[in-house]
JSON list of C-alpha atoms in Angstrom, two decimals:
[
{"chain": "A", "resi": 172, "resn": "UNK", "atom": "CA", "xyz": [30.22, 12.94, 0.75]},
{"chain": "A", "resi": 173, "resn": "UNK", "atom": "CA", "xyz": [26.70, 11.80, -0.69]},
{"chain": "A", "resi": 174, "resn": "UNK", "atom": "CA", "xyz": [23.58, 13.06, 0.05]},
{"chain": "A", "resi": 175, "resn": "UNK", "atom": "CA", "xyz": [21.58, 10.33, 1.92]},
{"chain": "A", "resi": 176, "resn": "UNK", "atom": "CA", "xyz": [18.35, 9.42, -0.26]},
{"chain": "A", "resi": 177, "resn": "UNK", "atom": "CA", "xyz": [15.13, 8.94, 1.40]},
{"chain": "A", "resi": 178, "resn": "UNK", "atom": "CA", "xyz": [12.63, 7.33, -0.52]},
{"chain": "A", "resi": 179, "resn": "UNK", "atom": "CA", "xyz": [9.06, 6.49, 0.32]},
{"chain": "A", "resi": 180, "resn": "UNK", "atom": "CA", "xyz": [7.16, 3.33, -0.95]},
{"chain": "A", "resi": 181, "resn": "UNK", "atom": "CA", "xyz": [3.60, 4.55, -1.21]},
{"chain": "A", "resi": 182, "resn": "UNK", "atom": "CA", "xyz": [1.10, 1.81, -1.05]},
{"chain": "A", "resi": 183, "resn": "UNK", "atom": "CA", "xyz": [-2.89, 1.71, -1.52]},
{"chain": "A", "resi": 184, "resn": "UNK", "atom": "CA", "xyz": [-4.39, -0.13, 1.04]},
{"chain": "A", "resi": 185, "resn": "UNK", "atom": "CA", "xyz": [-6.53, -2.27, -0.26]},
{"chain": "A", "resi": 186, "resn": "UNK", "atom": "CA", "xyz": [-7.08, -0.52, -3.18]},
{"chain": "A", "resi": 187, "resn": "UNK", "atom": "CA", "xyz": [-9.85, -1.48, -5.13]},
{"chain": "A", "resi": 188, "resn": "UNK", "atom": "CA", "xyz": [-11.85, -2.04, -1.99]},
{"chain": "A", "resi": 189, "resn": "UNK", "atom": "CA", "xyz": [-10.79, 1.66, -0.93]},
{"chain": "A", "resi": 190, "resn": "UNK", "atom": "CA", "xyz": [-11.85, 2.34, -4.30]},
{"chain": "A", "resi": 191, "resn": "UNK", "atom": "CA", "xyz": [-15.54, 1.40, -4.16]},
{"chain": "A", "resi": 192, "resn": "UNK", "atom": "CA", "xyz": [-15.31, 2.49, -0.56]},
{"chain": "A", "resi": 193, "resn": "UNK", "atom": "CA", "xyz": [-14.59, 6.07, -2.07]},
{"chain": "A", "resi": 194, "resn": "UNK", "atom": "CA", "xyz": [-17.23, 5.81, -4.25]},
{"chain": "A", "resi": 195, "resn": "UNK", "atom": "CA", "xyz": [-19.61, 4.31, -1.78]},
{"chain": "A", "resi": 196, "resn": "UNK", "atom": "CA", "xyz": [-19.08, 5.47, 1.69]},
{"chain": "A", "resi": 197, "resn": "UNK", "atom": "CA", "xyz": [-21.83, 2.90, 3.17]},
{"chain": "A", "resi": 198, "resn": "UNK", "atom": "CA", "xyz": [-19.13, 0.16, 2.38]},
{"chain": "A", "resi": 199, "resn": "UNK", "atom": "CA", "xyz": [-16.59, 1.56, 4.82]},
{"chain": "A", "resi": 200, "resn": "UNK", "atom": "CA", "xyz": [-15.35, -0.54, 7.75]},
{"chain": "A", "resi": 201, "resn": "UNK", "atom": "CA", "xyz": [-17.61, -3.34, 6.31]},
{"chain": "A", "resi": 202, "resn": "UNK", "atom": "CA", "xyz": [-17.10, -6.87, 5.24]},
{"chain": "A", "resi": 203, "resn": "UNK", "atom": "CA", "xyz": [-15.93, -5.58, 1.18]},
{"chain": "A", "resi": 204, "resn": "UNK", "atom": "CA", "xyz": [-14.66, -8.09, -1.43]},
{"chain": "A", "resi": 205, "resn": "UNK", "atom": "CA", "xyz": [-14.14, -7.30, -5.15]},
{"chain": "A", "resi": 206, "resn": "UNK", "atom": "CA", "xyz": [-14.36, -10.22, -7.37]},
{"chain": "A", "resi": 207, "resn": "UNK", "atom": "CA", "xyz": [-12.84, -10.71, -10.69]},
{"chain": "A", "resi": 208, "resn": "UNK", "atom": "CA", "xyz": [-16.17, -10.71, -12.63]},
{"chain": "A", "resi": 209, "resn": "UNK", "atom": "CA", "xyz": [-19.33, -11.65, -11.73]},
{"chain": "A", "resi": 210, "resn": "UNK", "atom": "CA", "xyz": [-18.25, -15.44, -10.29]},
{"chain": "A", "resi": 211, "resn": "UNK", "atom": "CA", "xyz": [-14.80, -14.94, -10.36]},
{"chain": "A", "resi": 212, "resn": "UNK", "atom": "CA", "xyz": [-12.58, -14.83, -7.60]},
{"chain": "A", "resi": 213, "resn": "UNK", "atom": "CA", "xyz": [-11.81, -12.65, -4.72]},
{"chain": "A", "resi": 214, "resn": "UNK", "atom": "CA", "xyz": [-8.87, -9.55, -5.63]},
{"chain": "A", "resi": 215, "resn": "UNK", "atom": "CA", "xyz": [-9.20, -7.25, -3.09]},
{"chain": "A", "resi": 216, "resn": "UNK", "atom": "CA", "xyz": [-10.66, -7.47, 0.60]},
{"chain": "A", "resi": 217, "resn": "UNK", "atom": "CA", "xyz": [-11.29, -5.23, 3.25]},
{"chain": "A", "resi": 218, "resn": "UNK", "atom": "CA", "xyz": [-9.23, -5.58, 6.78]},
{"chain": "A", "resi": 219, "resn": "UNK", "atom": "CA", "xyz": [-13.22, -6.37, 7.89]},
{"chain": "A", "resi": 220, "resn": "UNK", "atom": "CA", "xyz": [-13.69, -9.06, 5.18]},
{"chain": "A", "resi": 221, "resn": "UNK", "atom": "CA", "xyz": [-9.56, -10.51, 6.24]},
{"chain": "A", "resi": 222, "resn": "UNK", "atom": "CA", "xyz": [-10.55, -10.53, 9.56]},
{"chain": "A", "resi": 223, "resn": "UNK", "atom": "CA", "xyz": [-13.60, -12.54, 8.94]},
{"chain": "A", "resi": 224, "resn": "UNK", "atom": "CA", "xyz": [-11.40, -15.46, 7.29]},
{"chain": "A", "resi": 225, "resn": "UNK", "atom": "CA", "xyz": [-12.24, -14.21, 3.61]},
{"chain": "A", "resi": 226, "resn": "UNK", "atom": "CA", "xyz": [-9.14, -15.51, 1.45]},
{"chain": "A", "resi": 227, "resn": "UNK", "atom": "CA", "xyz": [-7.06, -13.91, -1.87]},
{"chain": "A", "resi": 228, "resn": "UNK", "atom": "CA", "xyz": [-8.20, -15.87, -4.88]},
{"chain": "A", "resi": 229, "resn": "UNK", "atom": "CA", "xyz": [-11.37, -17.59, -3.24]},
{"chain": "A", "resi": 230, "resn": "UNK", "atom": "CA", "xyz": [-13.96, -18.19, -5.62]},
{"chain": "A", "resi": 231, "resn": "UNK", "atom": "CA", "xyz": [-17.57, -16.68, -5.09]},
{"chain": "A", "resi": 232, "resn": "UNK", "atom": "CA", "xyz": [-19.31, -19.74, -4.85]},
{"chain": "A", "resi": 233, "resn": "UNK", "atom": "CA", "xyz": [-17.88, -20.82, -1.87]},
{"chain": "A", "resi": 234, "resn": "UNK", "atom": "CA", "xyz": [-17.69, -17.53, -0.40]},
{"chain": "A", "resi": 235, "resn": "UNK", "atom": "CA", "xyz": [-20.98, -17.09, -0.39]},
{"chain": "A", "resi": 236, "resn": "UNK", "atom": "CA", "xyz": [-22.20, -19.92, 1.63]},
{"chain": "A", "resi": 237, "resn": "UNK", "atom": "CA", "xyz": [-19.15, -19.76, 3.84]},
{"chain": "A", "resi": 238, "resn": "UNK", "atom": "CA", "xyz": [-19.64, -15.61, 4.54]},
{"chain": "A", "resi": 239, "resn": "UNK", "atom": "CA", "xyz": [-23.37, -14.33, 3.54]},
{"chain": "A", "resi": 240, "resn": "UNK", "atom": "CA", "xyz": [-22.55, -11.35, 5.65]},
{"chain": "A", "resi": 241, "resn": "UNK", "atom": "CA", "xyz": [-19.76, -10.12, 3.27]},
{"chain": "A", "resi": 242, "resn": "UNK", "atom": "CA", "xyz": [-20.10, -7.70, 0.25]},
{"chain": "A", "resi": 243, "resn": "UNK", "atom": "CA", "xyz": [-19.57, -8.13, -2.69]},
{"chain": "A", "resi": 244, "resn": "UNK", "atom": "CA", "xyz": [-18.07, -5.87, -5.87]},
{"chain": "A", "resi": 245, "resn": "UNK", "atom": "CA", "xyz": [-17.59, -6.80, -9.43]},
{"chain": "A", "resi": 246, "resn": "UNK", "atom": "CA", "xyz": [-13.95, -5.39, -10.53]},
{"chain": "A", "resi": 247, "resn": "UNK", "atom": "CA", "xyz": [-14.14, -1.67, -12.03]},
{"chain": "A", "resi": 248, "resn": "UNK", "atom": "CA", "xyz": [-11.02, -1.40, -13.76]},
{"chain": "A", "resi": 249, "resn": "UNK", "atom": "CA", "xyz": [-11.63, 1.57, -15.87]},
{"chain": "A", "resi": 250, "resn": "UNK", "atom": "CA", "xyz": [-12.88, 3.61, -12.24]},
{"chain": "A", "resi": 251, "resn": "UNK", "atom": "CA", "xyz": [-10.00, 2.30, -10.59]},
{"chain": "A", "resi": 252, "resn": "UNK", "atom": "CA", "xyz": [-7.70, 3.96, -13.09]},
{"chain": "A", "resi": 253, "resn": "UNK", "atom": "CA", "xyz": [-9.25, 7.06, -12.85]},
{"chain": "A", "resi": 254, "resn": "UNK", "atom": "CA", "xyz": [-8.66, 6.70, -8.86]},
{"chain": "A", "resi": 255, "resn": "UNK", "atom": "CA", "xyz": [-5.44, 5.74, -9.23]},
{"chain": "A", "resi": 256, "resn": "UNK", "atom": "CA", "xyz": [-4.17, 9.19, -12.08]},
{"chain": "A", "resi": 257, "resn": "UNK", "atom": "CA", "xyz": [-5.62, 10.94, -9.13]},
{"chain": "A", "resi": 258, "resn": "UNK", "atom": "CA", "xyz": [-3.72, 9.39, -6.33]},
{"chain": "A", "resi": 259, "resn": "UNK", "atom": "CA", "xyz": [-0.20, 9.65, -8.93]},
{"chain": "A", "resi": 260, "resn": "UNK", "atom": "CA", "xyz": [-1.02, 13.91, -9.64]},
{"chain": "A", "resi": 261, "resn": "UNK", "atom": "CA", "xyz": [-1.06, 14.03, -5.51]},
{"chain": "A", "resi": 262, "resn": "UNK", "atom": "CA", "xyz": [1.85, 12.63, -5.12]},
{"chain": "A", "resi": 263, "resn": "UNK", "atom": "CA", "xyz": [3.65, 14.19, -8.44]},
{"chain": "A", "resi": 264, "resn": "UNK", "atom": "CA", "xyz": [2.57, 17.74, -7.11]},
{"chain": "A", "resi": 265, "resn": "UNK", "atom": "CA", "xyz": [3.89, 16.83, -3.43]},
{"chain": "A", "resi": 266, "resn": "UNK", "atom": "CA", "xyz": [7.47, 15.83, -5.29]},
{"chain": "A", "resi": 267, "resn": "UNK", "atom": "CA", "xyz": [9.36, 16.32, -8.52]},
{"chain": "A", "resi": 268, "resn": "UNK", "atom": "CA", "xyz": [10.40, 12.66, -8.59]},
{"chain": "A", "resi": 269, "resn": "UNK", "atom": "CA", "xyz": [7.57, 9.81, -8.92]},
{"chain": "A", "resi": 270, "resn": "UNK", "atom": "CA", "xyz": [7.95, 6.70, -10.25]},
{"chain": "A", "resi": 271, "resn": "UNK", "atom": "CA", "xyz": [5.11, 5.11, -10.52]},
{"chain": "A", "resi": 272, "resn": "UNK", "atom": "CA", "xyz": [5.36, 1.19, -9.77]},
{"chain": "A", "resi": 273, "resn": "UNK", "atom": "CA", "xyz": [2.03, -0.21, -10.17]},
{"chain": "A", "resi": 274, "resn": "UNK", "atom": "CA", "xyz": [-1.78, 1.02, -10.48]},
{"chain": "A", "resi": 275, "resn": "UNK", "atom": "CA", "xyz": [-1.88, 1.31, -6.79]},
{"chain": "A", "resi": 276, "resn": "UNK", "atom": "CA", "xyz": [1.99, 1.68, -5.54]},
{"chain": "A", "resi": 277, "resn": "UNK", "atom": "CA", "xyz": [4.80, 4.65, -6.60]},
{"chain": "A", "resi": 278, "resn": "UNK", "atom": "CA", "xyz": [8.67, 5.11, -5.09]},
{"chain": "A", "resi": 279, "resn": "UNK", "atom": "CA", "xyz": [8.49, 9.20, -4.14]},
{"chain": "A", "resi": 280, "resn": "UNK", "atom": "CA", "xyz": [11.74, 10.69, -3.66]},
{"chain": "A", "resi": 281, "resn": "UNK", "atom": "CA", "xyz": [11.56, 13.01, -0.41]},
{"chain": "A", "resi": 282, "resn": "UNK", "atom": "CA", "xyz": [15.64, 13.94, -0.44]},
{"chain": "A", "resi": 283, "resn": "UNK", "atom": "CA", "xyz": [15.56, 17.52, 0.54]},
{"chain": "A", "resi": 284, "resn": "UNK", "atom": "CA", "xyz": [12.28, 18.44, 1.19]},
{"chain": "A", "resi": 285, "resn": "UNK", "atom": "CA", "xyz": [12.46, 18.39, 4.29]},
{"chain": "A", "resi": 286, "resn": "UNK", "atom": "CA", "xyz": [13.19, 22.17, 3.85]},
{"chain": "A", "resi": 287, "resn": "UNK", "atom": "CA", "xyz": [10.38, 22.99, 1.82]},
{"chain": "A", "resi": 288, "resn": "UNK", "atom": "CA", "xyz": [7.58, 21.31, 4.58]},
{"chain": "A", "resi": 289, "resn": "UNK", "atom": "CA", "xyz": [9.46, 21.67, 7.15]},
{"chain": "A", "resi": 290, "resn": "UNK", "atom": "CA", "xyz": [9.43, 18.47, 8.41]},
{"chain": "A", "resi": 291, "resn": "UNK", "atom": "CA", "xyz": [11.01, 15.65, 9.34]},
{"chain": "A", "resi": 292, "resn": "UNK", "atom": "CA", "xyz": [10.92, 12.54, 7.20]},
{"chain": "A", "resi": 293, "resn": "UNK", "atom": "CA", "xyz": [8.39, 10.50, 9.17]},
{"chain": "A", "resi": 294, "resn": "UNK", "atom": "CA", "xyz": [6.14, 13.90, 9.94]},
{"chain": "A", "resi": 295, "resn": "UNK", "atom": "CA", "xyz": [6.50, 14.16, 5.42]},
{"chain": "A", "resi": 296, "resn": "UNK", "atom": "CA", "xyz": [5.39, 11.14, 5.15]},
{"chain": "A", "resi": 297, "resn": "UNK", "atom": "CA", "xyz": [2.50, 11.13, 7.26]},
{"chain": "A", "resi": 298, "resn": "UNK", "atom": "CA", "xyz": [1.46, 14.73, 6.10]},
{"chain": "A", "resi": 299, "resn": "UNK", "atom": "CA", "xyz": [1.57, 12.89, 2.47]},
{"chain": "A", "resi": 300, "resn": "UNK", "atom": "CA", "xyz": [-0.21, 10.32, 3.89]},
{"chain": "A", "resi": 301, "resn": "UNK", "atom": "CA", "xyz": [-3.34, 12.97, 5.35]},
{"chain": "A", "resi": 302, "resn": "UNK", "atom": "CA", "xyz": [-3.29, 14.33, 2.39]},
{"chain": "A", "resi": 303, "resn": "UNK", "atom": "CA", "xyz": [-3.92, 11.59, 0.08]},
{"chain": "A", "resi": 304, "resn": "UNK", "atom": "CA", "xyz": [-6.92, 10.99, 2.22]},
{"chain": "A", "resi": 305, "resn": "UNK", "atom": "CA", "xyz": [-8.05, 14.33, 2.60]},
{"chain": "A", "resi": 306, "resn": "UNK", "atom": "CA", "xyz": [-7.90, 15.03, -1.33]},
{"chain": "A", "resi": 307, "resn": "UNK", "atom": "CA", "xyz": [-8.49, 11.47, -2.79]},
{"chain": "A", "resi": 308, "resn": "UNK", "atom": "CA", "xyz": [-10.03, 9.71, 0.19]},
{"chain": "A", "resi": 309, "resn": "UNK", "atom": "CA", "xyz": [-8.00, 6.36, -0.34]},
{"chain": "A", "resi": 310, "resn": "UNK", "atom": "CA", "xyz": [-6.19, 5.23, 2.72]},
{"chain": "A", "resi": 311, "resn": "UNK", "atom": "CA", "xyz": [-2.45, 4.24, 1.93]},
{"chain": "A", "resi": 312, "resn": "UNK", "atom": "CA", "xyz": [0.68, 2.73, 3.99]},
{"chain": "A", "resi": 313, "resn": "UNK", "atom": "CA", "xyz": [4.03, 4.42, 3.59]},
{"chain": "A", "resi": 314, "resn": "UNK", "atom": "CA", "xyz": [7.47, 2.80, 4.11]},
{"chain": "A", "resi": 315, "resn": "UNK", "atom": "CA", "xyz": [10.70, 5.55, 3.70]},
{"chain": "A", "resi": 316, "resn": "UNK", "atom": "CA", "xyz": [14.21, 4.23, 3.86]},
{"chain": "A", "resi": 317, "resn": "UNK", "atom": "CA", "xyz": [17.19, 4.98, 1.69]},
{"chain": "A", "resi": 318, "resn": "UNK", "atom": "CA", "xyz": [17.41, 2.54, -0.96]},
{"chain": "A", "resi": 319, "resn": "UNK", "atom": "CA", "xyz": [13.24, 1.17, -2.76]},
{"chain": "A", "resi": 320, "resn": "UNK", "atom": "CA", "xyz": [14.30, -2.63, -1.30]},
{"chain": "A", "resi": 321, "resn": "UNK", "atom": "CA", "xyz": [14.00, -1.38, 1.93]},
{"chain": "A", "resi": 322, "resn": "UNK", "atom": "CA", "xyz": [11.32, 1.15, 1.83]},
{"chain": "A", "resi": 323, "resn": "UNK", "atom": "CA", "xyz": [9.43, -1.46, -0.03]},
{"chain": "A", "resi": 324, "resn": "UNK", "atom": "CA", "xyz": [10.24, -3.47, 3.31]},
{"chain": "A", "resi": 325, "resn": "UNK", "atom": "CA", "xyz": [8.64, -0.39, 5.44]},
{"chain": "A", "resi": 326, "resn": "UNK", "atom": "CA", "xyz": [5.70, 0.15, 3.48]},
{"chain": "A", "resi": 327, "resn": "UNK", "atom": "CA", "xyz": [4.98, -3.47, 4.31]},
{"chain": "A", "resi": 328, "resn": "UNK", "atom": "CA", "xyz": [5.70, -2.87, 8.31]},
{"chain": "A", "resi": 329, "resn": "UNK", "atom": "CA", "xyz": [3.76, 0.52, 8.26]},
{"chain": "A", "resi": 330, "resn": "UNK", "atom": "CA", "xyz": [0.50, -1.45, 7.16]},
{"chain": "A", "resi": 331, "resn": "UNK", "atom": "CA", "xyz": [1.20, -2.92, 10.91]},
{"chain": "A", "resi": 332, "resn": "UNK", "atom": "CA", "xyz": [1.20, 0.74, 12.49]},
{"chain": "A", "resi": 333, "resn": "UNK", "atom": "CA", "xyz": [-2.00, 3.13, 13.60]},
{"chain": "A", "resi": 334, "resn": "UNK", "atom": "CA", "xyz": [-0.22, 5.91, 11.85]},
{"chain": "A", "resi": 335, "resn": "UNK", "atom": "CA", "xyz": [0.35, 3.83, 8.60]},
{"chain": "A", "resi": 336, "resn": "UNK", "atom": "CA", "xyz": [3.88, 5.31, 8.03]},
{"chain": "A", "resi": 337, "resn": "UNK", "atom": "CA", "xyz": [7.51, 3.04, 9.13]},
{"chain": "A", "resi": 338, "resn": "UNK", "atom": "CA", "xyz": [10.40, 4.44, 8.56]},
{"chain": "A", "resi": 339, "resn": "UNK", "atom": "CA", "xyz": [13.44, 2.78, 8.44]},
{"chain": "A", "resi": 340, "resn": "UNK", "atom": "CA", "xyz": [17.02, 5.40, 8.84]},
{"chain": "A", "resi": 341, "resn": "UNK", "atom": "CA", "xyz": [20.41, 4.50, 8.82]},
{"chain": "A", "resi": 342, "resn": "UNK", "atom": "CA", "xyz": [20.96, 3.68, 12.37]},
{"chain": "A", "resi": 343, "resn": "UNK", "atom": "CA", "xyz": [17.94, 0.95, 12.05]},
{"chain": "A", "resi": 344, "resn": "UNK", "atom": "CA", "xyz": [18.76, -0.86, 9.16]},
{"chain": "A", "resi": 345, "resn": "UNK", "atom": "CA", "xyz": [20.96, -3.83, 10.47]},
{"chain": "A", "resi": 346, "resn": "UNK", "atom": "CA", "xyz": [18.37, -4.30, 13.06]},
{"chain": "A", "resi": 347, "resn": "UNK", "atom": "CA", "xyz": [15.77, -4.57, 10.70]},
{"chain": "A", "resi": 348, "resn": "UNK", "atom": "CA", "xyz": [17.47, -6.65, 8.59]},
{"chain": "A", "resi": 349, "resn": "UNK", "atom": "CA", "xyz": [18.57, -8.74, 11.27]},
{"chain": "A", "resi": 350, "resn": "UNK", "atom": "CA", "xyz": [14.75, -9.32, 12.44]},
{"chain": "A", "resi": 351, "resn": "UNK", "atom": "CA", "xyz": [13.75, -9.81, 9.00]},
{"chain": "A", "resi": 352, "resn": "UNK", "atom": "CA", "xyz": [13.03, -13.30, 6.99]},
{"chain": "A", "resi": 353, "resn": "UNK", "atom": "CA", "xyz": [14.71, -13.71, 3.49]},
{"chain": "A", "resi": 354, "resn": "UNK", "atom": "CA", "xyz": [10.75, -14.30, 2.22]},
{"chain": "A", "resi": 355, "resn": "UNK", "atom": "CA", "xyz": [10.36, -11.01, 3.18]},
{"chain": "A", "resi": 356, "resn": "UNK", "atom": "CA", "xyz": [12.63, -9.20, 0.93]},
{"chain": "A", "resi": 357, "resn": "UNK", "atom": "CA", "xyz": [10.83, -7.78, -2.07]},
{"chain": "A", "resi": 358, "resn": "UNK", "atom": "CA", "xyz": [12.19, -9.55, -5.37]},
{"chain": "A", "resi": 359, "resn": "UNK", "atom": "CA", "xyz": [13.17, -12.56, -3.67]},
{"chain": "A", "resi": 360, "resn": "UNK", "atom": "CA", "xyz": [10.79, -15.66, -4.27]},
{"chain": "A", "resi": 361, "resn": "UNK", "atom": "CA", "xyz": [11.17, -19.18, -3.41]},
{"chain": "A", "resi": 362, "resn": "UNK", "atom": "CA", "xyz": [14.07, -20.30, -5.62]},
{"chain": "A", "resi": 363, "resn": "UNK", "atom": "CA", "xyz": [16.13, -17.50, -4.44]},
{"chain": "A", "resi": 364, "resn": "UNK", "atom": "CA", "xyz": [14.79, -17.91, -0.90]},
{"chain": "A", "resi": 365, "resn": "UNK", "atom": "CA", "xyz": [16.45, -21.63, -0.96]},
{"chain": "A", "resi": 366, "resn": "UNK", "atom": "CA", "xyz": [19.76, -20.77, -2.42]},
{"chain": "A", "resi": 367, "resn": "UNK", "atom": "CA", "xyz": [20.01, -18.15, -0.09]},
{"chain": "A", "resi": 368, "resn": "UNK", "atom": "CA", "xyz": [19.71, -20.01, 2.85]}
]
């Protein structure tokens, strides 16, 4: 019989927000947008700046006039790299097997360790979740499930949770699925989306 895997989508919230959040700790739980470049458009927004109507890819002249209460960054790639190797070594000491997806997202295979912690597979992933905080002070969303389509699909519901972790086990997935919109499904865009249905 195989081994069930459980694999975790680990997400950075907001990243390069959390980033100059990190580096500036007056900016948390404020209105924080990082531009492009100096008046370029919006990249990254705090869940203060979202719920204040700010927009992905608004430019900064309009923002501006429309929000005067929001903050705003000039993108930091170079730092954000830095942030990011430091976030990856966490999670590469925490498991043998890391692939790393994007500057701010990696698919960490927990199979098995839930020996080593001791833990369950929603407690892992929260402790992994504390402990990104506690050691790199970025705030991430983690979604575990058994294939990375579906824990890609968790990460995105655990954003929705206080504990930031969803985990999706065998017994849930055809409910899941069944409450889910094709749109939804990571790797499927609108072309796919139509065909589908």
């Amino acid at each position: 019989m195989v081994k069930q895997k459980y694999i975790a989508l680990v997400d950075c919230d907001s990243f390069f927000v959390s980033c100059e959040q990190k580096r500036n700790t007056t900016l948390k739980n404020k209105p924080v947008c990082v531009l492009s470049n100096s008046e370029g458009c919006v990249i990254s927004r705090s869940k203060e700046a979202k719920k204040m109507g700010v927009r992905m890819g608004e430019p900064y002249f309009m923002l501006k006039k429309e929000h005067p209460k929001a903050i705003f960054k000039i993108a930091d790639h170079e730092y954000y790299s830095q942030v990011s190797k430091q976030v990856m070594a966490i999670l590469k000491d925490f498991s043998p097997y890391v692939q790393i997806y994007s500057i701010d997202e990696a698919f960490v295979d927990l199979t098995g360790l839930v020996k080593l912690y001791k833990k369950n597979y929603k407690n892992l992933a929260i402790h992994l979740r504390e402990k990104i905080l506690q050691e790199a002070d970025i705030p991430v969303s983690i979604g575990v499930s058994s294939t990375k389509t579906l824990s890609k699909l968790a990460s995105d519901k655990a954003k929705k949770t206080s504990c930031g972790v969803y985990l999706i086990g065998r017994c849930k997935i055809h409910k899941e699925l069944n409450n889910t919109i094709i749109e939804e499904i990571w790797g499927i865009g609108r072309r796919l989306t139509k065909s589908l249905k």
